[in-house]
Coordinates of C-alpha atoms (C1' of nucleotides) in Angstrom, one line a residue:
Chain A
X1 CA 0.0 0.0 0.0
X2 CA 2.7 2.5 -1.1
X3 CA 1.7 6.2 -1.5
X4 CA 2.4 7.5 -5.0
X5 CA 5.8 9.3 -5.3
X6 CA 4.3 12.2 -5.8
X7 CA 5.9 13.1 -9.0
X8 CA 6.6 16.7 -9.7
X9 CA 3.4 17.5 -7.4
X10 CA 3.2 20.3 -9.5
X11 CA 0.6 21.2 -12.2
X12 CA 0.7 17.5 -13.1
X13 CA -2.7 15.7 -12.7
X14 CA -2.8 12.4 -11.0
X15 CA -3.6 10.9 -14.1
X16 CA -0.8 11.7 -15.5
X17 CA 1.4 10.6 -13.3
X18 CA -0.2 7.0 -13.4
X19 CA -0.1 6.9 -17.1
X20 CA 3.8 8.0 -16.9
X21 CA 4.5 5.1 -14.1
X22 CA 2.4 2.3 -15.9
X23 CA 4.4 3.5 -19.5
X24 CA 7.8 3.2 -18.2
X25 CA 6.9 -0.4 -16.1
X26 CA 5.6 -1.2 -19.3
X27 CA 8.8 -0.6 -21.3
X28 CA 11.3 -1.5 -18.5
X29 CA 9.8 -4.7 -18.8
X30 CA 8.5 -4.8 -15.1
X31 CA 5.5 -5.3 -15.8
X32 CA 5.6 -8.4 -19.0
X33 CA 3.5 -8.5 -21.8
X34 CA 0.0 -10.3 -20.9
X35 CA 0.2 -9.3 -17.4
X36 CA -3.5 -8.0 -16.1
X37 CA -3.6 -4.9 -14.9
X38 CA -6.6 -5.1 -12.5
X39 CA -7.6 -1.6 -11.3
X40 CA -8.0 -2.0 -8.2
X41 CA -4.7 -3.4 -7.2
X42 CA -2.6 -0.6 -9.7
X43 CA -5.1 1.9 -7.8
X44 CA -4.4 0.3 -4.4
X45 CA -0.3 0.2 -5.0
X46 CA -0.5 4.0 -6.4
X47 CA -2.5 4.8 -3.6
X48 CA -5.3 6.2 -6.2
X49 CA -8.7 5.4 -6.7
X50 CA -9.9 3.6 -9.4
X51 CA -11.3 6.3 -11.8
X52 CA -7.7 7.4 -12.1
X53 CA -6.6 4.1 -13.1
X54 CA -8.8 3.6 -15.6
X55 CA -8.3 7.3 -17.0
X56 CA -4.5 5.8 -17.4
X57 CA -5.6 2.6 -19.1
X58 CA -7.7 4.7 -21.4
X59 CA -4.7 6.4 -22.9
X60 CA -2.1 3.4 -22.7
X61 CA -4.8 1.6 -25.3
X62 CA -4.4 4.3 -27.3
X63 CA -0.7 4.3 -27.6
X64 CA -1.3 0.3 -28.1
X65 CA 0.8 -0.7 -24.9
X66 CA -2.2 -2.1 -23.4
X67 CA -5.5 -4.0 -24.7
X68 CA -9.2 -4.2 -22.5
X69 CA -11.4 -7.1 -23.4
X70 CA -15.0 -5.9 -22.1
X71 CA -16.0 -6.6 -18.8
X72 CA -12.3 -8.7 -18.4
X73 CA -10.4 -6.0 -18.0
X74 CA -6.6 -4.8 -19.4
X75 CA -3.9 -6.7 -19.9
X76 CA -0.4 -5.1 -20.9
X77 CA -0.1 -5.8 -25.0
X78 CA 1.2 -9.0 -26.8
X79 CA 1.8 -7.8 -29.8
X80 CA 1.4 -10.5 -32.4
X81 CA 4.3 -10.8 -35.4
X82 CA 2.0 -9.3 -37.9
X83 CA 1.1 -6.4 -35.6
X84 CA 4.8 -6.5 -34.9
X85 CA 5.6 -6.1 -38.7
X86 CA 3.0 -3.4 -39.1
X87 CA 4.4 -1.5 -36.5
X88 CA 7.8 -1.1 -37.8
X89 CA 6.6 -0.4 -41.1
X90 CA 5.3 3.2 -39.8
X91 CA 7.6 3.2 -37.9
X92 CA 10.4 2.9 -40.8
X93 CA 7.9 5.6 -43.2
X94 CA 7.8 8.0 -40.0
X95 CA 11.0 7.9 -39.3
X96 CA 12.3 8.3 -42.9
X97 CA 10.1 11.4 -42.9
X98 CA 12.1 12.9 -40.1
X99 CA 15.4 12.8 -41.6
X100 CA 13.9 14.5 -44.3
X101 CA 12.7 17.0 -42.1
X102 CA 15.8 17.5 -40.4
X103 CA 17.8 17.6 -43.7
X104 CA 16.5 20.8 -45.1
X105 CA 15.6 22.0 -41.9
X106 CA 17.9 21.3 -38.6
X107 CA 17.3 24.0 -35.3
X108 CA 20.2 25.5 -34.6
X109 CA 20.9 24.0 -31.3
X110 CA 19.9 20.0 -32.7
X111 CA 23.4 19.0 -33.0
X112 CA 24.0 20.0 -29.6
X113 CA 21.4 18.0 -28.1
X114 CA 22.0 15.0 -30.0
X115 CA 25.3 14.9 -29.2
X116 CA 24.5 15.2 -25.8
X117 CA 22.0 12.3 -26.0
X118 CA 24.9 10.3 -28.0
X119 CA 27.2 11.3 -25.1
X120 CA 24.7 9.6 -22.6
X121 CA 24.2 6.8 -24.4
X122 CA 27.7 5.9 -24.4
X123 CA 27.9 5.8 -20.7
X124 CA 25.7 3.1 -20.2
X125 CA 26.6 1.0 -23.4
X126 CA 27.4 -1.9 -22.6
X127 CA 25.1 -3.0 -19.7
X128 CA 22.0 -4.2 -21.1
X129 CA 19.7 -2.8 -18.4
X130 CA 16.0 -0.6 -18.8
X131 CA 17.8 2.7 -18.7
X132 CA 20.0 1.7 -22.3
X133 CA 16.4 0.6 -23.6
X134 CA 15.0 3.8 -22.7
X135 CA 17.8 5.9 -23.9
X136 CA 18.1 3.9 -27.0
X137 CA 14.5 4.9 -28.0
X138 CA 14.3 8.5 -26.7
X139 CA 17.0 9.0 -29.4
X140 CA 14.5 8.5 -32.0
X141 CA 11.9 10.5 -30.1
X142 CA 14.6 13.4 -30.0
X143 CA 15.0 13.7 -33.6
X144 CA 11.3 13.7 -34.3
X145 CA 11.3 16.9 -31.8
X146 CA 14.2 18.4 -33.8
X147 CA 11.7 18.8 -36.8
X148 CA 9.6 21.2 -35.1
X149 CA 6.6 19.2 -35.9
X150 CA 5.3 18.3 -32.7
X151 CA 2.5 15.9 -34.3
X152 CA 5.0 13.5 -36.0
X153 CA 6.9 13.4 -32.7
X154 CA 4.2 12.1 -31.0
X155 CA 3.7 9.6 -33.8
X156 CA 7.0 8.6 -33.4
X157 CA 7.1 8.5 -30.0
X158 CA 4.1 5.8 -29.9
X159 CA 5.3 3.4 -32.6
X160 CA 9.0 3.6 -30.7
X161 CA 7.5 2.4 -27.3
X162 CA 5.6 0.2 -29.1
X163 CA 9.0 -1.0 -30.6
X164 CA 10.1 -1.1 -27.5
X165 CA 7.6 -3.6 -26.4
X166 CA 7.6 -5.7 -29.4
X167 CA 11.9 -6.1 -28.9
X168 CA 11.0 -6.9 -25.4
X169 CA 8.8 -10.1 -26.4
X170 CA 10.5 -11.3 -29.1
X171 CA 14.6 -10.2 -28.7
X172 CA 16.5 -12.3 -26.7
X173 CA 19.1 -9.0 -25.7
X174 CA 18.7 -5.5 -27.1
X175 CA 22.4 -5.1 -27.8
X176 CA 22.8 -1.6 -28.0
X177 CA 26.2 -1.6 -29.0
X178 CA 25.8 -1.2 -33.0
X179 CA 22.7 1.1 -32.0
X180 CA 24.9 3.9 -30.6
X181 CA 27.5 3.7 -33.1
X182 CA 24.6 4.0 -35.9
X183 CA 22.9 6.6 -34.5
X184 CA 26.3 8.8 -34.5
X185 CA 26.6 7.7 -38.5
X186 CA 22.7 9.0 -38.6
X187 CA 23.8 12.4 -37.3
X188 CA 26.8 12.9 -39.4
X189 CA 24.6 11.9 -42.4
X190 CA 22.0 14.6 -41.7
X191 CA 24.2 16.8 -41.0
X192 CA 26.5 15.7 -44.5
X193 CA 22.9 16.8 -46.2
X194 CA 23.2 12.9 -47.5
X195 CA 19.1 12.1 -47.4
X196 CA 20.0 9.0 -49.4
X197 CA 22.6 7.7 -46.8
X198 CA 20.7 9.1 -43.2
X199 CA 18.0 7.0 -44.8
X200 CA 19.7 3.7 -45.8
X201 CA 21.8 3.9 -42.2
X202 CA 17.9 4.6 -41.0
X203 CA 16.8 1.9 -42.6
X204 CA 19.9 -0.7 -41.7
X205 CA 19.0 -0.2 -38.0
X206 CA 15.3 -0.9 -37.8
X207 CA 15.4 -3.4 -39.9
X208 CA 18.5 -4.9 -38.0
X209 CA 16.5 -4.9 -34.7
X210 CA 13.1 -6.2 -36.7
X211 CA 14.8 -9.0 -38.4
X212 CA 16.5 -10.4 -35.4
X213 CA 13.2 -10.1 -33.6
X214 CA 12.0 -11.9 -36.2
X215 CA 14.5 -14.7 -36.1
X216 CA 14.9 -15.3 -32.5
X217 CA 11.1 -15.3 -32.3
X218 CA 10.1 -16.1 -28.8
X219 CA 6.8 -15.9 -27.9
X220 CA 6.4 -17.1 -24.3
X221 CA 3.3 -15.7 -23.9
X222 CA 0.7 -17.7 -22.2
X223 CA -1.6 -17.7 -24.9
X224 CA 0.7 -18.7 -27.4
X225 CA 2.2 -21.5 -26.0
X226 CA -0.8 -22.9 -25.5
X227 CA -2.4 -22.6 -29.0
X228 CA 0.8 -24.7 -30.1
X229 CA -0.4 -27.6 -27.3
X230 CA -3.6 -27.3 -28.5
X231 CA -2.9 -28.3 -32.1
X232 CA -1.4 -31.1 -31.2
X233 CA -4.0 -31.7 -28.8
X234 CA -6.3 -31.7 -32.1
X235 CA -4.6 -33.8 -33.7
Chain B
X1 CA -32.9 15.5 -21.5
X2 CA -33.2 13.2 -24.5
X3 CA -32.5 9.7 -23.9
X4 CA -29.1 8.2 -25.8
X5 CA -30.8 7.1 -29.0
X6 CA -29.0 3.4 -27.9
X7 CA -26.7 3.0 -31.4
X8 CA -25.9 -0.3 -32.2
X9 CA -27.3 -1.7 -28.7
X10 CA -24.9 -4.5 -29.4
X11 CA -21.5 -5.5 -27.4
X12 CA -20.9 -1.5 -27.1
X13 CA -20.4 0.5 -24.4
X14 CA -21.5 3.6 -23.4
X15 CA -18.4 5.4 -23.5
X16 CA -18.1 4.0 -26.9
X17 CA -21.5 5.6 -28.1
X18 CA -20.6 9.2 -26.8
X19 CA -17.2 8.7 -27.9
X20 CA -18.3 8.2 -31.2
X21 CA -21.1 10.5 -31.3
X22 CA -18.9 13.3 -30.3
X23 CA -16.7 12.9 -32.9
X24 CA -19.2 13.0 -35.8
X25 CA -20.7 15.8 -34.3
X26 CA -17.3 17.5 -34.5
X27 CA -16.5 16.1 -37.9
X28 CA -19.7 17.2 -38.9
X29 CA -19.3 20.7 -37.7
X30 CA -22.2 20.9 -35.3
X31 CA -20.0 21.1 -32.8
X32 CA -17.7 24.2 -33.8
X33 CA -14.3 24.7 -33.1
X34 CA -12.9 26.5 -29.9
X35 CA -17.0 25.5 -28.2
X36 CA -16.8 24.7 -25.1
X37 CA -18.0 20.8 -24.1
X38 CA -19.1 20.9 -20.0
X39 CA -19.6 17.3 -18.6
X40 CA -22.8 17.5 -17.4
X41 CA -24.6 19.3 -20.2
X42 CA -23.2 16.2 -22.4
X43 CA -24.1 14.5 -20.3
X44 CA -27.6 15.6 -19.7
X45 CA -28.1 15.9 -23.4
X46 CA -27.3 12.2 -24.0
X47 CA -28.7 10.8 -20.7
X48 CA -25.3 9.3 -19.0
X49 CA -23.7 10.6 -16.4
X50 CA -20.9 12.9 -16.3
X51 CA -18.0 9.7 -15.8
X52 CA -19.3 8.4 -19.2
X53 CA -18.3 11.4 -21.1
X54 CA -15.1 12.2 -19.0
X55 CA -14.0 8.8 -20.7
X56 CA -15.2 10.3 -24.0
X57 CA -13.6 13.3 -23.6
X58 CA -10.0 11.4 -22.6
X59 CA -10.2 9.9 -26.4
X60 CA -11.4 12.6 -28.0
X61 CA -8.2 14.4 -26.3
X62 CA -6.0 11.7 -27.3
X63 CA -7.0 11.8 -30.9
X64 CA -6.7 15.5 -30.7
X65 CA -10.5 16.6 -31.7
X66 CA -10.9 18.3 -28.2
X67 CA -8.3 20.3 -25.8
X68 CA -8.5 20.3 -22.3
X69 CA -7.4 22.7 -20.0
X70 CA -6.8 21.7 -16.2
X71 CA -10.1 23.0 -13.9
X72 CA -11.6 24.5 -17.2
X73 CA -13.1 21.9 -19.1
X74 CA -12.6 20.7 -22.6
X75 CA -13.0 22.9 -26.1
X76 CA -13.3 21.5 -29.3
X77 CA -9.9 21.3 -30.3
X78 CA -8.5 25.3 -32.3
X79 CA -5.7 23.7 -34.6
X80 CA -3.5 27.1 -35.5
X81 CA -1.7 27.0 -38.7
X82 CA 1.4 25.7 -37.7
X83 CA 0.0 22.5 -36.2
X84 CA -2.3 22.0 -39.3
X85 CA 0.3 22.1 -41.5
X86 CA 2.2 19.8 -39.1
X87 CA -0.7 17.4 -39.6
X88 CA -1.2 17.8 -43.3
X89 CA 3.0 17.1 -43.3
X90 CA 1.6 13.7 -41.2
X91 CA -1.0 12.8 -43.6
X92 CA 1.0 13.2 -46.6
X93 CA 3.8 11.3 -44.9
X94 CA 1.3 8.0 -44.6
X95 CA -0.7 8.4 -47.4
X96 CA 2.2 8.0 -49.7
X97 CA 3.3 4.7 -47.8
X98 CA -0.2 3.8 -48.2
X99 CA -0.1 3.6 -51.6
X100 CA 2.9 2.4 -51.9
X101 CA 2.1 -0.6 -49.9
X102 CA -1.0 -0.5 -52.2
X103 CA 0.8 -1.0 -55.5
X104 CA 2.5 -4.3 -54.2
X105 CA -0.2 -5.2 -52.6
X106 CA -4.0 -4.6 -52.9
X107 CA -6.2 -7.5 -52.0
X108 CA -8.4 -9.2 -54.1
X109 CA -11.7 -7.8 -53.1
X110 CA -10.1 -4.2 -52.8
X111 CA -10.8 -2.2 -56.0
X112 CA -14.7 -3.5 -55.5
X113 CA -15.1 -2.1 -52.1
X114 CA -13.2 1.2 -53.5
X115 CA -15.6 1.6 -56.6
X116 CA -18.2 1.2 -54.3
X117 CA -17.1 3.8 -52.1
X118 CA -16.8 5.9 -54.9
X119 CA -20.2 5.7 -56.5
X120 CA -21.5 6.3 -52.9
X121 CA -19.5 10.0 -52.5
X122 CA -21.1 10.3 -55.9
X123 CA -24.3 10.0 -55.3
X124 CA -24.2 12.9 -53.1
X125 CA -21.7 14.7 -55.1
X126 CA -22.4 18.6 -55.2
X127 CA -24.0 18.9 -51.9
X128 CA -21.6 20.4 -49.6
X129 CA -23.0 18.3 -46.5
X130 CA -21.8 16.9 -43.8
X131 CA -22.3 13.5 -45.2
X132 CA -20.2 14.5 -47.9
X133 CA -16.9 15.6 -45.7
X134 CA -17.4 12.4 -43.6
X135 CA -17.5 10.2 -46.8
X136 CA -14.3 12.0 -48.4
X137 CA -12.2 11.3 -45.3
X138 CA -13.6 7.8 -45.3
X139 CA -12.2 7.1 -48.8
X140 CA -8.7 7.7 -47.2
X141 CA -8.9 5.5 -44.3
X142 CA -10.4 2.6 -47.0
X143 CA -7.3 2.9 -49.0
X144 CA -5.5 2.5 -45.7
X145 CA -7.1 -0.2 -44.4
X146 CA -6.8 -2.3 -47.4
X147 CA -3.7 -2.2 -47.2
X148 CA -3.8 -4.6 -44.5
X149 CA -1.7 -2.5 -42.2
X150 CA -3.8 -1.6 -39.0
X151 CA -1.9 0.3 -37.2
X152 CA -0.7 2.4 -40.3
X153 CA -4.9 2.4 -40.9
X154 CA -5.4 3.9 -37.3
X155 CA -2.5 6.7 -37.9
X156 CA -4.2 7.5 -41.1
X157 CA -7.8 7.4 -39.4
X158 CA -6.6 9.9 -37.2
X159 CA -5.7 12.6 -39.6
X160 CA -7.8 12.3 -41.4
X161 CA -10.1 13.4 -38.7
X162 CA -8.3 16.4 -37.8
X163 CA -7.8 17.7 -41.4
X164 CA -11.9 17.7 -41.3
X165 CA -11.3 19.5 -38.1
X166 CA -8.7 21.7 -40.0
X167 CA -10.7 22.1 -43.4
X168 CA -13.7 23.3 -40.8
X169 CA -11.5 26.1 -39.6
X170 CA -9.8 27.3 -42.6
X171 CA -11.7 26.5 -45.8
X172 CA -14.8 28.2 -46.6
X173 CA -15.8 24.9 -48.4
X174 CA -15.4 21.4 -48.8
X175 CA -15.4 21.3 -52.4
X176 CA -16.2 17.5 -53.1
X177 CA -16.4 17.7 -56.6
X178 CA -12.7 17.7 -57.7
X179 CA -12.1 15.7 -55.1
X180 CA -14.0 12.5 -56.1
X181 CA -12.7 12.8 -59.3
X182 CA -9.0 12.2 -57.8
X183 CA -10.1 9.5 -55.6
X184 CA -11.0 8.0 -59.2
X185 CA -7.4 8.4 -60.8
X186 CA -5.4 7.9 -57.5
X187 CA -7.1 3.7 -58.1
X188 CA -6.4 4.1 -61.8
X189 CA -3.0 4.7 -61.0
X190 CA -2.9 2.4 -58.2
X191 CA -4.2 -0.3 -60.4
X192 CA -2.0 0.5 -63.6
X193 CA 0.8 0.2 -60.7
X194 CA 1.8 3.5 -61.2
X195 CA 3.3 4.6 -57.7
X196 CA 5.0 7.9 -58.7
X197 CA 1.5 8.9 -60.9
X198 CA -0.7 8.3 -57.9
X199 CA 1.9 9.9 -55.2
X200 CA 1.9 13.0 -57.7
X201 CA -2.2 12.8 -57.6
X202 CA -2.5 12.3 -53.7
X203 CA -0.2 15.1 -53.2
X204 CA -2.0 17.2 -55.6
X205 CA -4.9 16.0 -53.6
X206 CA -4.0 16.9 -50.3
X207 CA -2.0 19.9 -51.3
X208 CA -4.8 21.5 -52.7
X209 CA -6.8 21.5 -49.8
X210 CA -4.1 22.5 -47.6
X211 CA -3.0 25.4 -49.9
X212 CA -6.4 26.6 -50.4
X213 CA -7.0 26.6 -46.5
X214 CA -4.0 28.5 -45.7
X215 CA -5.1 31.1 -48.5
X216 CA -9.0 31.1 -47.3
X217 CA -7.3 31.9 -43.6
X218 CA -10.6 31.8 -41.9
X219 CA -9.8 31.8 -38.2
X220 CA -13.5 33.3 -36.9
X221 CA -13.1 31.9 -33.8
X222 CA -13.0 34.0 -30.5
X223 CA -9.7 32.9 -29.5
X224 CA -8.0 34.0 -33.0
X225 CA -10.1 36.9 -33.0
X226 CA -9.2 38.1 -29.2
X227 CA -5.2 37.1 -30.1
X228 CA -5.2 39.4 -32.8
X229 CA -6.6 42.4 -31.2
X230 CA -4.2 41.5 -27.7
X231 CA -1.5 42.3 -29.8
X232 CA -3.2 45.7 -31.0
X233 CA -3.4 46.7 -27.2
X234 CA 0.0 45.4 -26.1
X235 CA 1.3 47.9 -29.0
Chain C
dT1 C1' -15.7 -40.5 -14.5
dG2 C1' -17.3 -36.7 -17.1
dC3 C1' -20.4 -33.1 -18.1
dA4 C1' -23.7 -29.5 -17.0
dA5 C1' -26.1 -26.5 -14.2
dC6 C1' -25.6 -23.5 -10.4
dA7 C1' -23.7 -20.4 -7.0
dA8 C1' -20.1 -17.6 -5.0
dG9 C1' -16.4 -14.4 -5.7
dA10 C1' -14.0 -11.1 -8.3
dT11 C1' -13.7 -7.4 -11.6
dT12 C1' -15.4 -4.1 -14.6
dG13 C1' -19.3 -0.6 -16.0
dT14 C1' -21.8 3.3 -14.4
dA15 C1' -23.8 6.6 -11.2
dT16 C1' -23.6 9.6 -7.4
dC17 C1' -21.1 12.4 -4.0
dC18 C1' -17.6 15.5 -1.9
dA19 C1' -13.6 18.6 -2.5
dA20 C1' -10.7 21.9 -4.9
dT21 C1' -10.0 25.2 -8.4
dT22 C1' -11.5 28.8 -11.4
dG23 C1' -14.0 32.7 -13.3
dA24 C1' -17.4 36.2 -12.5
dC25 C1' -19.7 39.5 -10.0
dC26 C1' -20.0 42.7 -6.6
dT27 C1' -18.3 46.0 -3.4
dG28 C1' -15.4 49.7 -1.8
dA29 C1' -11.7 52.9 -1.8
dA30 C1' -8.3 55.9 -4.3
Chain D
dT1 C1' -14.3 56.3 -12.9
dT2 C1' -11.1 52.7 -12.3
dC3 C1' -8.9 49.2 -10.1
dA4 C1' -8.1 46.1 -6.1
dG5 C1' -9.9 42.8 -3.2
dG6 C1' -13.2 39.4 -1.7
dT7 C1' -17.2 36.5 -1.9
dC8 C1' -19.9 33.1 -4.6
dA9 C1' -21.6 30.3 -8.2
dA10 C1' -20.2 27.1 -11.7
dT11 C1' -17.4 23.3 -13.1
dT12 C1' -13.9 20.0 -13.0
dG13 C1' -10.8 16.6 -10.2
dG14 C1' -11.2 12.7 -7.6
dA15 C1' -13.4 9.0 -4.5
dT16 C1' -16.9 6.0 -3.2
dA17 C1' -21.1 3.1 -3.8
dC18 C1' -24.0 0.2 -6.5
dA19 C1' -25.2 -2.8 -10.6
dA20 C1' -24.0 -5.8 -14.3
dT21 C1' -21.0 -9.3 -16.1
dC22 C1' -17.6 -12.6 -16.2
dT23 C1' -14.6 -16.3 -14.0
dT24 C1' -14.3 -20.1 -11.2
dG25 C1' -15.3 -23.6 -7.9
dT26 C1' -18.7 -26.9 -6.5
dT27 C1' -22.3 -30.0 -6.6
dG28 C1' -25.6 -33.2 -8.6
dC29 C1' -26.8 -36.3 -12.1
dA30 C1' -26.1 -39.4 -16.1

DNA sequence: TGCAACAAGATTGTATCCAATTGACCTGAA
DNA sequence: TTCAGGTCAATTGGATACAATCTTGTTGCA
């Protein structure tokens, strides 16, 4: 029966700050895809009531993190292969939209702050934990800021957690090793004016991450390993 | 006091009904931008309480049709300029990945359900309805669909809705006719497997509209009005 | 033993209630 | 007359209470 952490306390509404937590136990893997997410007990361990909760749920559906089955209540997302697939296919078009963008038109100080990110990265390569996750996707979100287009960022802040997710169902390791180096070749291609090669280098890293995903598919899930005994139960 | 008119009855909830009722009614201009939406006068007016269309209004917010301030309520969502033409930036992003996916690969039953859709914006071609709007967009979020790509269909779902939301700001009208027409030669040139012809086309498409709304820069509503003559008094 | 109907528990769907914040109106003094 | 301050109504933020629905465990019968 924790009380919330009160986070920020400021002009942030409660709601807020439960859709916040639940996103980031979502993506740090604490809480594993299929898990319910009964409200009582998330509005019991916040130390909020209910109608909170479900105002969080509401929005995580949105962003495709979580799915509610009437009257059975929400469950954190297994994202099937196909949904996978779909989802890094906007993810890819967004993306390759942004370093247009950024091409032809970079803010002044967006070098800066990705080279900060980059800079952060790189002290926590290495360790496979949450935080290199979280960093590794927030990079992506950062550039979608850079463009000034506040819409597309938001876009392409949904499809990376969702990518986030997806890796964190069906990749063994994240291995953000190659990621940080590519994302430093990303920056000195934007920056080059090369669309062509910001794109291909773009395009190299998702589809690195999506095709091992789609090799080392592991679906553990409940649901699924029980569809497989069922066949041969059929049989 | 009228009673919910109890759409679809089915498997449906009632935060689903308002939900979507609200967003037709904003689609369809009856609700005009920058109106205020008070919970209990929805409420009242579609018999459920003020908890049903606090969930509605959540959505709506997430989809970006309403705005929200903290203690003040929510407003039919005010787009500005810049964020429309962020959003048209969006929607021409995805539509061109739509098509194309489209080109490589259309399901069998596709161009049937398009013509269909077609001849059914024809029959009320000319009338500058509401029908007419909501049956344009819908053409749009067909193509998407079929391409078999949810979550791309969503994205594109969602744009589509605010560029109505957009076109009801900014154009003085919808101007269907032309715009069937194009919906005609974007599935020519989809089905001739001509991607660069039908991209040109959509562009042209969406382009046009956007153009003519930031010529017809029609921003009537009391918020635009009141900016404009703040900065007369702070001079 | 296996299946079906039933009943109890748990969880969501919805409504109502209280508290906190905001905006407007009103009053009063410079 | 104008502006500052305070009070009050209106409205949202949040919590609790009740109803509907689903899950599950149990019991009875074939």
């Amino acid at each position: 029966m924790n009380k919330m952490p009160d986070p920020m306390s400021e002009k942030t509404t409660l709601t807020d700050a439960v859709h916040n937590l639940l996103r980031r136990a979502i993506i740090e893997q604490a809480l594993k895809p299929g898990m319910r997410l009964p409200e009582d007990t998330v509005g019991d361990q916040f130390g909020v009531s209910r109608t909170i909760v479900r105002h969080a749920l509401v929005r995580l559906e949105n962003e495709g993190l979580v799915v509610t089955r009437r009257n059975r209540g929400a469950f954190v997302a297994e994202p099937s292969l196909e949904e996978a697939k779909h989802v890094f296919e906007v993810r890819r078009c967004l993306e390759t939209e942004v370093i247009r963008l950024l091409v032809e038109r970079m803010p002044s100080d967006g070098y800066d702050r990705l080279a900060a990110h980059v800079r952060s990265e790189q002290t926590v390569q290495g360790k496979d934990g949450p935080v290199s996750i979280r960093l590794a996707g927030e990079f992506h979100v950062l550039l979608a800021e850079l463009t000034g287009n506040h819409v597309l960022a938001r876009y392409v802040s949904e499809v990376v957690l969702r990518c986030s997710l997806i890796m964190a169902m069906y990749a063994k390791s994240h291995s953000s090793d190659c990621a940080v180096d590519e994302h430093s070749q990303i920056i000195a291609a934007i920056r080059d004016g090369d669309t062509g090669r910001a794109t291909r280098i773009m395009e190299h890293h998702l589809g690195a991450v999506a095709g091992r995903a789609e090799l080392e598919k592991k679906p553990d899930s409940v649901q699924s390993i029980l569809s497989r005994y069922g066949k041969e139960l059929a049989s």
